[in-house]
Amino acid sequence: MPLNDTKLRRIAGKPYDGPEEIADGGGLSARISPKGLITFQYRYRFNGKPARLKLGTYGKMSIKEARDAMEECKGWLEEGRDPAMQRKKARDIVSNSPSISTLVDEWLETPSVKEMVKYEYWKRMLKLHVTDNYGRLIADEMSPVEWEQIFLRITKGGSPVQAGNVLVKMKQVIRYALRRKRITSNSLMLLEINDVGSRPDDGEWVNIGDMVQVPDTYDTNQQAGYIVSRTGNDFETNERITFSGSMFVQITDSMGATTARYPASPRADTPFGFTAEIPAITLNLYDGFDVQSPSRYAIATSEELDSGRWTVTAKQPDGKGSTALTLAEYSDKIYE
């Protein structure tokens, strides 16, 4: 007769002198100790040898969960895998699952991330908004709702744009962890900026004192436009690019942050683009709907790029989604 809760509740936690084992069917049974401790177990054969696997204890595991675990074990057997080893691997993964703080630290240590112009800024922001309060949580155990609370807290503090910015950066952290198989859950990726905050207006991500790259569009040696697509190290652009001498390129990521300079060379298949070994950063690619402000590029000689550097001295939003910037000639002396 199959197991049922009425029968097990009468036995659980009480002195017991009945049958040592009660079968449920299909190899699943409940083993009962003299003190009324009920353990679900699964009997099976692997490589011709009998085996018995503990699935869990009644009270922490329901009869339904035990039956589901048995079916999972049967699936492994059909694939030629030992259920005992598969459950051990699952336990090892859980016990070794990294915390949010560990994943953020690992991401910050990658060479491509260290080259971000705003590296120190984002290191501080992730500490302030994420790891200081939530760093000990296990990423694989986080649900979308639990992730959402991290960013809603920023919005409730009066910074909805920053909430969206931090979400974008944490998606980069989680995407890096998923690629390296450090975690298995991608629950954070289900959230969108509009779920937790708002997108920045043009110019809102720039702060007074920042250095910005502003190509001189009247100077034929300085070329700029936006990124249309990327395949490996090949970038497609909206403007034709003319190469002359040693050229370097800088592009903006999905948050408007500028990369370091990378040597650029012509593409063999089209004049609308370039080839450069730029790290796998997240780009904004214009689609007319969700992405209105695409990632941009500036390409020129090193000297010409230097001449296009300016310092933001003032900013004035116009209330219509744009921001006017006042610039002054950039000098490295501002850091002295």
JSON list of C-alpha atoms in Angstrom, two decimals, residues 12 25 57 76 82 109 304:
[
{"chain": "A", "resi": 12, "resn": "ALA", "atom": "CA", "xyz": [6.84, 10.28, 13.25]},
{"chain": "A", "resi": 25, "resn": "GLY", "atom": "CA", "xyz": [6.48, 1.42, -4.92]},
{"chain": "A", "resi": 57, "resn": "THR", "atom": "CA", "xyz": [13.78, 12.60, 6.14]},
{"chain": "A", "resi": 76, "resn": "TRP", "atom": "CA", "xyz": [19.69, 9.36, -14.34]},
{"chain": "A", "resi": 82, "resn": "ASP", "atom": "CA", "xyz": [24.62, 6.59, -10.87]},
{"chain": "A", "resi": 109, "resn": "GLU", "atom": "CA", "xyz": [39.60, 41.43, -11.09]},
{"chain": "A", "resi": 304, "resn": "GLU", "atom": "CA", "xyz": [44.27, 63.24, -32.55]}
]
